[in-house]
PDB file of C-alpha atoms in Angstrom:
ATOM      1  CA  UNK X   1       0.000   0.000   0.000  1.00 87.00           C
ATOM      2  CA  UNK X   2       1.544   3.278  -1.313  1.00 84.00           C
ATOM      3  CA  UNK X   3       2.054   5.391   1.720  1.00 94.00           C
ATOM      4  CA  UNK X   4       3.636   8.441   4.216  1.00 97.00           C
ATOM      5  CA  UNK X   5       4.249   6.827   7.126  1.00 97.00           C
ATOM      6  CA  UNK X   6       5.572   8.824  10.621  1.00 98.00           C
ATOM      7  CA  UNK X   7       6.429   8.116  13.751  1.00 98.00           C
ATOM      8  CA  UNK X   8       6.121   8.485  16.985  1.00 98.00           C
ATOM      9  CA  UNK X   9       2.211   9.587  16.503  1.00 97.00           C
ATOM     10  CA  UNK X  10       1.938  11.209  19.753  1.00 97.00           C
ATOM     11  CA  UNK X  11       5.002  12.836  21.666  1.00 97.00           C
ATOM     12  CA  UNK X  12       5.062  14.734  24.968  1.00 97.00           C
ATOM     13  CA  UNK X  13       8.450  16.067  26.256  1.00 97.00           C
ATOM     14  CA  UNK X  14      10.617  18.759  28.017  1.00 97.00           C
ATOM     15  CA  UNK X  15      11.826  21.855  26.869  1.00 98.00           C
ATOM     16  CA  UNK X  16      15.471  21.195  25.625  1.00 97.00           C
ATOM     17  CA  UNK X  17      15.646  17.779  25.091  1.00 97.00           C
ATOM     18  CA  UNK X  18      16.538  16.784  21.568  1.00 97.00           C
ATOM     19  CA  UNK X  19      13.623  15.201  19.396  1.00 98.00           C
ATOM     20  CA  UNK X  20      13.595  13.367  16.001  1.00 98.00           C
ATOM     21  CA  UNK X  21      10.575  12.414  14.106  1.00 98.00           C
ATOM     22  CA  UNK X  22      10.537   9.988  11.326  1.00 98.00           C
ATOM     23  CA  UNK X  23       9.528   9.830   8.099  1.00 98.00           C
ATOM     24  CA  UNK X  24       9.056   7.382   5.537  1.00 98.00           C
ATOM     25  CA  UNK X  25       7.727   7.314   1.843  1.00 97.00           C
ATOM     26  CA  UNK X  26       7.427   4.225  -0.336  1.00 96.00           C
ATOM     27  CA  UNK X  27       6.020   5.987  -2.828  1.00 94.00           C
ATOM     28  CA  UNK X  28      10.134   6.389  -4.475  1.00 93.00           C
ATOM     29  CA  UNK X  29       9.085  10.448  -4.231  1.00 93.00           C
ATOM     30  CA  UNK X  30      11.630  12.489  -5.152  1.00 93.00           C
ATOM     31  CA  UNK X  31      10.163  15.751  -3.263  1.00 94.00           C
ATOM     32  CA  UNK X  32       9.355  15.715   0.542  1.00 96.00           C
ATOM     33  CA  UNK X  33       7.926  17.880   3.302  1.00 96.00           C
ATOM     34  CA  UNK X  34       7.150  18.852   7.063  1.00 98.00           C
ATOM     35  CA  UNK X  35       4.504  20.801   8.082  1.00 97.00           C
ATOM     36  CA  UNK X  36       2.923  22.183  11.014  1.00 97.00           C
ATOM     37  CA  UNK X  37      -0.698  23.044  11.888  1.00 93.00           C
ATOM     38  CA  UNK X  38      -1.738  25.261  14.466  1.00 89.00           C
ATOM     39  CA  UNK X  39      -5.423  26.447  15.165  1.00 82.00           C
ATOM     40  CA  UNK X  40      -6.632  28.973  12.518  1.00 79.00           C
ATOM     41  CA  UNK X  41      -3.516  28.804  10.843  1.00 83.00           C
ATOM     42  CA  UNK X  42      -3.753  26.080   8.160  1.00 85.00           C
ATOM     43  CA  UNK X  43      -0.294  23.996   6.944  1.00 93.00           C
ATOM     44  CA  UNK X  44       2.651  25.867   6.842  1.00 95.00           C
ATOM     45  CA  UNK X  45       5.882  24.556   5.146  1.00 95.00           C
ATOM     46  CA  UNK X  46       8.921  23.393   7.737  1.00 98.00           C
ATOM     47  CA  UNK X  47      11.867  22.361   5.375  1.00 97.00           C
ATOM     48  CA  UNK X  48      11.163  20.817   2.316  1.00 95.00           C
ATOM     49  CA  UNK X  49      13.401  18.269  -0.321  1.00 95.00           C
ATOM     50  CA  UNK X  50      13.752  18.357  -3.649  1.00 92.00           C
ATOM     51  CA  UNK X  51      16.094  14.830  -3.425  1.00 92.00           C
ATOM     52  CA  UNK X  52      18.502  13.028  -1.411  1.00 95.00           C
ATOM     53  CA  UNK X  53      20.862  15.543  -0.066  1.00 94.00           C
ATOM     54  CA  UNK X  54      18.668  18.524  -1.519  1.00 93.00           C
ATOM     55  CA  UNK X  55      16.527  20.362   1.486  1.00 95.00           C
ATOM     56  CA  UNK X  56      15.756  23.915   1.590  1.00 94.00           C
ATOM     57  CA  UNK X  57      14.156  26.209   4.225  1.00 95.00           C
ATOM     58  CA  UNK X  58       9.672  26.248   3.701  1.00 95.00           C
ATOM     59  CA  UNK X  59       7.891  29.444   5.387  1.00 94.00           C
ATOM     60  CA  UNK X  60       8.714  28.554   9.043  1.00 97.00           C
ATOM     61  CA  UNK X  61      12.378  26.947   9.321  1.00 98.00           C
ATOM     62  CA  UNK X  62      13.030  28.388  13.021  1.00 97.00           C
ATOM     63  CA  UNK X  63      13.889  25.613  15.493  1.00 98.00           C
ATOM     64  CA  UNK X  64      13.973  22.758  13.031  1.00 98.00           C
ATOM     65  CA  UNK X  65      16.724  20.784  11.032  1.00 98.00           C
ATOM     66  CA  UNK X  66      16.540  18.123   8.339  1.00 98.00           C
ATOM     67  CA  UNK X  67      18.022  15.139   6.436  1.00 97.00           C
ATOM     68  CA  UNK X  68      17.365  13.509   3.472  1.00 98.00           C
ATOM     69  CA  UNK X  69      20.100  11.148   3.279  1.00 97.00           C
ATOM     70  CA  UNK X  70      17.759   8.354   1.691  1.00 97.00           C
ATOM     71  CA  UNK X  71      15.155   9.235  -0.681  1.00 96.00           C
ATOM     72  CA  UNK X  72      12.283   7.480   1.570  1.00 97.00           C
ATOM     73  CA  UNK X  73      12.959   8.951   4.775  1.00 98.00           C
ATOM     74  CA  UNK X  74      13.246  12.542   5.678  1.00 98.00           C
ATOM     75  CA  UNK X  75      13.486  12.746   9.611  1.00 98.00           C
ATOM     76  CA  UNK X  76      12.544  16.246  11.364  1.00 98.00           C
ATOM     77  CA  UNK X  77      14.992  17.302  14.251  1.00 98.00           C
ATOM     78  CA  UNK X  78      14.443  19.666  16.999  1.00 98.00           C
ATOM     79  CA  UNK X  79      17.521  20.025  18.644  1.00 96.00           C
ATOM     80  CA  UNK X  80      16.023  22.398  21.311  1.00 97.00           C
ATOM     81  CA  UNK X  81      12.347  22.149  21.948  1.00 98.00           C
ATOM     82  CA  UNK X  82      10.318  24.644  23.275  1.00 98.00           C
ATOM     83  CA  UNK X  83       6.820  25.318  23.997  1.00 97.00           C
ATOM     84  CA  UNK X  84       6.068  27.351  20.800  1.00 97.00           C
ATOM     85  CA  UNK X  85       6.703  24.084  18.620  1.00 98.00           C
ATOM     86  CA  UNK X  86       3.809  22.111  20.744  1.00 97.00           C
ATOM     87  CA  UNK X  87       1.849  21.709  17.426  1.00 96.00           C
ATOM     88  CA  UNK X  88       0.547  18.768  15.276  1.00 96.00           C
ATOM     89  CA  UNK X  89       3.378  18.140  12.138  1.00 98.00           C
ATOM     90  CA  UNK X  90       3.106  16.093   8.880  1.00 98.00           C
ATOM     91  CA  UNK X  91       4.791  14.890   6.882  1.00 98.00           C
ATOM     92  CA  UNK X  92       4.285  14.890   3.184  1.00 96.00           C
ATOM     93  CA  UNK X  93       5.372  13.365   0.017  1.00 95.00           C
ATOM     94  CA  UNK X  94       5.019  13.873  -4.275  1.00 92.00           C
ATOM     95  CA  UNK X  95       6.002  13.022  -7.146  1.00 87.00           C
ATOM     96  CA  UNK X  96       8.364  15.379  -9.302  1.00 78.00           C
ATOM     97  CA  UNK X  97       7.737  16.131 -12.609  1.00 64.00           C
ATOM     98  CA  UNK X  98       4.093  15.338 -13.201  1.00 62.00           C
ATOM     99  CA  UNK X  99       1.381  17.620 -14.045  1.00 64.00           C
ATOM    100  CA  UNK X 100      -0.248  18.044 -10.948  1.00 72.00           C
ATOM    101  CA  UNK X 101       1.741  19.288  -7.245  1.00 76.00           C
ATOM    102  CA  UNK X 102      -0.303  17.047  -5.154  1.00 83.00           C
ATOM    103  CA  UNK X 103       0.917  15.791  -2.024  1.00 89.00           C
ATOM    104  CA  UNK X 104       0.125  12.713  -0.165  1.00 94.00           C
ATOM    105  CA  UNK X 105       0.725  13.156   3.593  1.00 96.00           C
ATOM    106  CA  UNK X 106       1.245  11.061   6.514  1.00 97.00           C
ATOM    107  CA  UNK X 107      -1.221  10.616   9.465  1.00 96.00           C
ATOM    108  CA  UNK X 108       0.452  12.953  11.718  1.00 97.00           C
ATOM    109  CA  UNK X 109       2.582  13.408  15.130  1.00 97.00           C
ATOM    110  CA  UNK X 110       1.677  15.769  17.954  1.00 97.00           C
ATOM    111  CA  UNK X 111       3.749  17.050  19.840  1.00 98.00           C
ATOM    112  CA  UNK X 112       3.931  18.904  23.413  1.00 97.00           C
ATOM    113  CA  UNK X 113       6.762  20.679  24.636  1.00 98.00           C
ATOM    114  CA  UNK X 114       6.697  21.229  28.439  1.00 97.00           C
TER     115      UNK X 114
ATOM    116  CA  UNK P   1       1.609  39.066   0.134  1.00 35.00           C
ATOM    117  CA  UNK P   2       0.372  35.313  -0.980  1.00 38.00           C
ATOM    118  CA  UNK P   3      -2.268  34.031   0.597  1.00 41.00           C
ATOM    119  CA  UNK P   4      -5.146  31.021   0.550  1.00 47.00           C
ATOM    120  CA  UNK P   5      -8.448  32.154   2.903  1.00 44.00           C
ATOM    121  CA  UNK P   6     -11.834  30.828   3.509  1.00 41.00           C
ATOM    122  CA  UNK P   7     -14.897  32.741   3.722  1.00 45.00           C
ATOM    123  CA  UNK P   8     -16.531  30.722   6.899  1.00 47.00           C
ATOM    124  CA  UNK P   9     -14.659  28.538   9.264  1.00 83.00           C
ATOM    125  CA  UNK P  10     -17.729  26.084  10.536  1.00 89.00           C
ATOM    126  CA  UNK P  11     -20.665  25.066   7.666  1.00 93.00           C
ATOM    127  CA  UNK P  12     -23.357  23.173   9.255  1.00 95.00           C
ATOM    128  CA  UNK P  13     -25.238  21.226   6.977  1.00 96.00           C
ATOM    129  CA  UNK P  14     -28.060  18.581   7.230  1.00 97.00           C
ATOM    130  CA  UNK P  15     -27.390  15.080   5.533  1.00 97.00           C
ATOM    131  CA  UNK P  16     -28.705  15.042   2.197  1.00 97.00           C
ATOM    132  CA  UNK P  17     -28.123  18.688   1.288  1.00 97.00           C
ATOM    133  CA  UNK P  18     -24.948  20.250  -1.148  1.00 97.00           C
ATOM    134  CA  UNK P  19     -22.587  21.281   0.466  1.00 97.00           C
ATOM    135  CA  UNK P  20     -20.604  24.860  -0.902  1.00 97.00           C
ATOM    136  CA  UNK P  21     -17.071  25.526   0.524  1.00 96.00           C
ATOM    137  CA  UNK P  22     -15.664  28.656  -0.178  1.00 94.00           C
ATOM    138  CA  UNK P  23     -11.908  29.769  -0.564  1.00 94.00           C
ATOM    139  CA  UNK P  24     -10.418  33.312  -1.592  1.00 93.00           C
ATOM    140  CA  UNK P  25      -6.581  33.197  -2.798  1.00 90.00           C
ATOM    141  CA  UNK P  26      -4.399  35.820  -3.711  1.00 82.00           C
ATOM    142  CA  UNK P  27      -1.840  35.135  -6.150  1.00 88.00           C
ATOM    143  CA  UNK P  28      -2.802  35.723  -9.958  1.00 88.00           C
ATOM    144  CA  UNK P  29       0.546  33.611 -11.059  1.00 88.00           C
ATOM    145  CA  UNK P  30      -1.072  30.283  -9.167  1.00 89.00           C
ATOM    146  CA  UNK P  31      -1.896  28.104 -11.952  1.00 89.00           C
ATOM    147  CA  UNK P  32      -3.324  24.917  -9.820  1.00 92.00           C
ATOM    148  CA  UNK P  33      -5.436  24.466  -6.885  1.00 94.00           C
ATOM    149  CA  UNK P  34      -6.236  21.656  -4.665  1.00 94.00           C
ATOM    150  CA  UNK P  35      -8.959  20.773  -2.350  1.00 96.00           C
ATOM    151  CA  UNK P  36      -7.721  18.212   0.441  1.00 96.00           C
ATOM    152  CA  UNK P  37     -10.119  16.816   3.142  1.00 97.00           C
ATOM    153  CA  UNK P  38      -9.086  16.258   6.845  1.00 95.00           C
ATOM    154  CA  UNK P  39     -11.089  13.649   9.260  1.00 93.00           C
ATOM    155  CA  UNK P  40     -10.206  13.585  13.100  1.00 89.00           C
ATOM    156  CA  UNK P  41      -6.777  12.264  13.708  1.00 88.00           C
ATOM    157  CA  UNK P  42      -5.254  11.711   9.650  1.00 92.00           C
ATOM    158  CA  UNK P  43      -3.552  13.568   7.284  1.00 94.00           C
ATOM    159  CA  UNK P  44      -4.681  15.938   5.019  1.00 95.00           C
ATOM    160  CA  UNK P  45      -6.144  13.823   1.894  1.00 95.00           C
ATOM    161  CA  UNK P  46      -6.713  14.947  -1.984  1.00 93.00           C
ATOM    162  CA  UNK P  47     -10.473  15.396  -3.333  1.00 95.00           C
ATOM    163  CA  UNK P  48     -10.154  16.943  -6.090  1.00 96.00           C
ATOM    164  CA  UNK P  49      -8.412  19.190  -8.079  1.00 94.00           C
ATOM    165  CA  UNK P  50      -8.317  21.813 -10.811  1.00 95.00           C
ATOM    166  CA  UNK P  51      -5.771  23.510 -13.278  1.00 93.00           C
ATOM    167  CA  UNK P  52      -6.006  27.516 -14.322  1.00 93.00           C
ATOM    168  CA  UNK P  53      -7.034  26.596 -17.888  1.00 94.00           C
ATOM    169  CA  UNK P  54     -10.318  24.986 -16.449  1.00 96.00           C
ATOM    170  CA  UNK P  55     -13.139  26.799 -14.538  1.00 97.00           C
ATOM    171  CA  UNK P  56     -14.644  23.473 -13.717  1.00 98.00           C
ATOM    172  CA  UNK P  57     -14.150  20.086 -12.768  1.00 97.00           C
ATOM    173  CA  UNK P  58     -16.362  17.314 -11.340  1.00 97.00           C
ATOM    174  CA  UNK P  59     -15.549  14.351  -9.454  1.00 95.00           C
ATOM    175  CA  UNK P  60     -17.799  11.698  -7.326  1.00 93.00           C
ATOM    176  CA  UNK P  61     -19.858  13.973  -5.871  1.00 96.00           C
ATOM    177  CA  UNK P  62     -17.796  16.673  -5.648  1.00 98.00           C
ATOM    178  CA  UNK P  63     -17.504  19.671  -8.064  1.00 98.00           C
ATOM    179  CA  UNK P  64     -14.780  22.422  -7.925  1.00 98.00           C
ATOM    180  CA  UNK P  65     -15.075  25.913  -9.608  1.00 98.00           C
ATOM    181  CA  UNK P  66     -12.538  28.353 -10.019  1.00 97.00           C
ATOM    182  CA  UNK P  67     -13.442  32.024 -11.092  1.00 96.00           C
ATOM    183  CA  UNK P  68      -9.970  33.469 -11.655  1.00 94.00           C
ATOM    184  CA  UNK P  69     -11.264  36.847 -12.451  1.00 93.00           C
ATOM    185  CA  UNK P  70     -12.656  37.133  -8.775  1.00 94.00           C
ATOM    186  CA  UNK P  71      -9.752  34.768  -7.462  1.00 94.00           C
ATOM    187  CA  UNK P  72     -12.408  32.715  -5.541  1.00 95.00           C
ATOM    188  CA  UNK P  73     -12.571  29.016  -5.610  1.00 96.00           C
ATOM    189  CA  UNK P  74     -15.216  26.773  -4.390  1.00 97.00           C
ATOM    190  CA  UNK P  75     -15.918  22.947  -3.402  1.00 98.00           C
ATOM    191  CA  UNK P  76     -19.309  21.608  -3.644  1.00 98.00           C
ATOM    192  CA  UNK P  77     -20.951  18.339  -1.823  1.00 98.00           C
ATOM    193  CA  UNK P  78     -23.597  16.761  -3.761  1.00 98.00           C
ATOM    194  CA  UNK P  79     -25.879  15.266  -1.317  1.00 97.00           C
ATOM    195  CA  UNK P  80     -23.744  15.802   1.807  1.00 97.00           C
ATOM    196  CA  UNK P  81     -23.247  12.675   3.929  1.00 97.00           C
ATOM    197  CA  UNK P  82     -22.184  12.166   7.708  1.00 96.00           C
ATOM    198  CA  UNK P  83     -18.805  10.670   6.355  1.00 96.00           C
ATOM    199  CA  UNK P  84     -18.218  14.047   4.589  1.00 97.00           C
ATOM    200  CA  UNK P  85     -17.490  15.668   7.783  1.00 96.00           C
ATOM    201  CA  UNK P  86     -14.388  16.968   8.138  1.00 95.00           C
ATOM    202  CA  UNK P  87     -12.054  20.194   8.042  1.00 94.00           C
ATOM    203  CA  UNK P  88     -11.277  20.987   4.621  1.00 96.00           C
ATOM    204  CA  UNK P  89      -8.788  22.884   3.131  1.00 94.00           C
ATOM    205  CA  UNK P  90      -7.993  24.550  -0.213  1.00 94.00           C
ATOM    206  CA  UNK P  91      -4.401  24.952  -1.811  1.00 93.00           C
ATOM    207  CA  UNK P  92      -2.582  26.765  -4.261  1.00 92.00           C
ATOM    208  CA  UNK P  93       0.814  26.275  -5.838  1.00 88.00           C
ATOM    209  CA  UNK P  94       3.310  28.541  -5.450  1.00 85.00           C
ATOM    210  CA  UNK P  95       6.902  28.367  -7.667  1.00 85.00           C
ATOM    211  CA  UNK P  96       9.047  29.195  -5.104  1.00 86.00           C
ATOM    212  CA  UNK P  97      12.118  31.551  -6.774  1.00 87.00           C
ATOM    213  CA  UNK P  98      15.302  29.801  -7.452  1.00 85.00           C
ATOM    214  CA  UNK P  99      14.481  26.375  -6.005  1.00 83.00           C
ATOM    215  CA  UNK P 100      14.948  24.984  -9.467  1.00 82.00           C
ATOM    216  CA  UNK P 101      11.015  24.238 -10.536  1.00 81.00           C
ATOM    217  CA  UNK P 102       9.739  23.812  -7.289  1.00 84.00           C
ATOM    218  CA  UNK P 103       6.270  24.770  -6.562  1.00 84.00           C
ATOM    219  CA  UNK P 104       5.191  24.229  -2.741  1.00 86.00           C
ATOM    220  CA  UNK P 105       1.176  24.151  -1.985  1.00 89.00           C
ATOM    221  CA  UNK P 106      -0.321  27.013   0.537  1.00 91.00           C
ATOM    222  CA  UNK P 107      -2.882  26.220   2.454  1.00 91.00           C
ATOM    223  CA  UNK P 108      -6.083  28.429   3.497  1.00 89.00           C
ATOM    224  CA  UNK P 109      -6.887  28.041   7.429  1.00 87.00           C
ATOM    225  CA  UNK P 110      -9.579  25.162   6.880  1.00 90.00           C
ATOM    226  CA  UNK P 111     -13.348  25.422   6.915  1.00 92.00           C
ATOM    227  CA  UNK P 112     -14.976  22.875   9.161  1.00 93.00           C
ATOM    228  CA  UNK P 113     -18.060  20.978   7.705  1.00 96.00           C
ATOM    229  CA  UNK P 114     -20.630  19.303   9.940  1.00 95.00           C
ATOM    230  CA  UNK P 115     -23.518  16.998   8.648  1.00 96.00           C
ATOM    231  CA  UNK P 116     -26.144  16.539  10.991  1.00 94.00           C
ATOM    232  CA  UNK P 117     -29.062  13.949  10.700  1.00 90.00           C
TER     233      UNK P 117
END
């Protein structure tokens, strides 16, 4: 089943202690995404990749760092948590160079920062 | 500045009736436009969606309409069901400047739909 695929799902921690979420696509997408949605504020783009070692800053990059050393997984890093990145994130994935831009996202991870 | 917006953010709507979902957007350059669906606890997933050459486009029960000269787009629910509720969201692509082709999708805010009995 073709798929986005993130873990954990659900993630409560401390302010300052490091944080990685996974990502997975077996979709063989060449572009990838993280997003976060707040209340009243829709999706807005994290980091995004273009391909495997290819990432570039979306509309809110504070906080967060990247990897796309494989082109199925694209893990989101938050080297120092705080409580303005408690927030519900996804993951997305799509195809490059087809006529449409649609993405096909992953169920989601929340996350609270105490 | 770009933008996506909707018009209402809660539509209440008995089961049975169509369902219109509204969505304003800003940027004359967008040339595609999504309309994604969102149920309690999952990702974000595709409806339907239309290009800027088209000012229609029908799917299973769903319709999408795109008036560019008003830049408004707009989802409709053909006989609206209880499994239609859900927050959904319009998009628009964006070529972002010297990414080498990439366009990235912005999203409105979401307009919640409820179908009651």
């Amino acid at each position: 089943e073709a798929q986005v695929t993130q873990n954990p799902r659900y993630l409560i921690t401390v302010t300052g202690k490091k944080l990685t979420v996974t990502c997975s696509q077996n979709m063989n997408h060449e572009y990838m995404s993280w997003y976060r949605q707040d209340p009243g504020l829709g999706l807005r783009q994290i980091y995004y990749s273009m391909n495997v070692e290819v990432t570039d800053k979306g509309d809110v990059p504070e906080g967060y760092k990247v990897s796309r050393k494989e082109k199925r997984n694209f893990p989101l890093i938050l080297e120092s948590p705080s409580p303005n990145q408690t927030s519900l994130y996804f993951c997305a994935s799509s195809y490059r160079g087809g006529i449409t831009y649609e993405q096909y996202f992953g169920p989601g991870t929340r996350l609270t920062v105490t | 500045g770009e933008s996506v917006g909707l018009h209402l953010p809660t539509l209440s709507v008995q089961e049975g009736d169509n369902s219109i979902i509204n969505c304003a957007y800003s940027n004359s350059a967008s040339d595609y436009f999504i309309w994604y669906k969102q149920e309690s606890g999952k990702g974000p997933q595709f409806i339907i969606d239309i290009r800027s050459n088209m000012d229609k486009r029908q799917g299973q029960r769903v319709t999408v309409l795109l008036n560019k000269t008003v830049k408004h787009l707009s989802l409709q629910i053909a006989a609206t069901q209880p499994g239609d509720s859900a927050v959904y969201f319009c998009a628009e692509n964006s070529l972002v400047p010297f990414s080498g082709g990439y366009n990235k999708l912005i999203f409105g805010a979401g307009t919640r739909l409820a179908v009651h009995p």
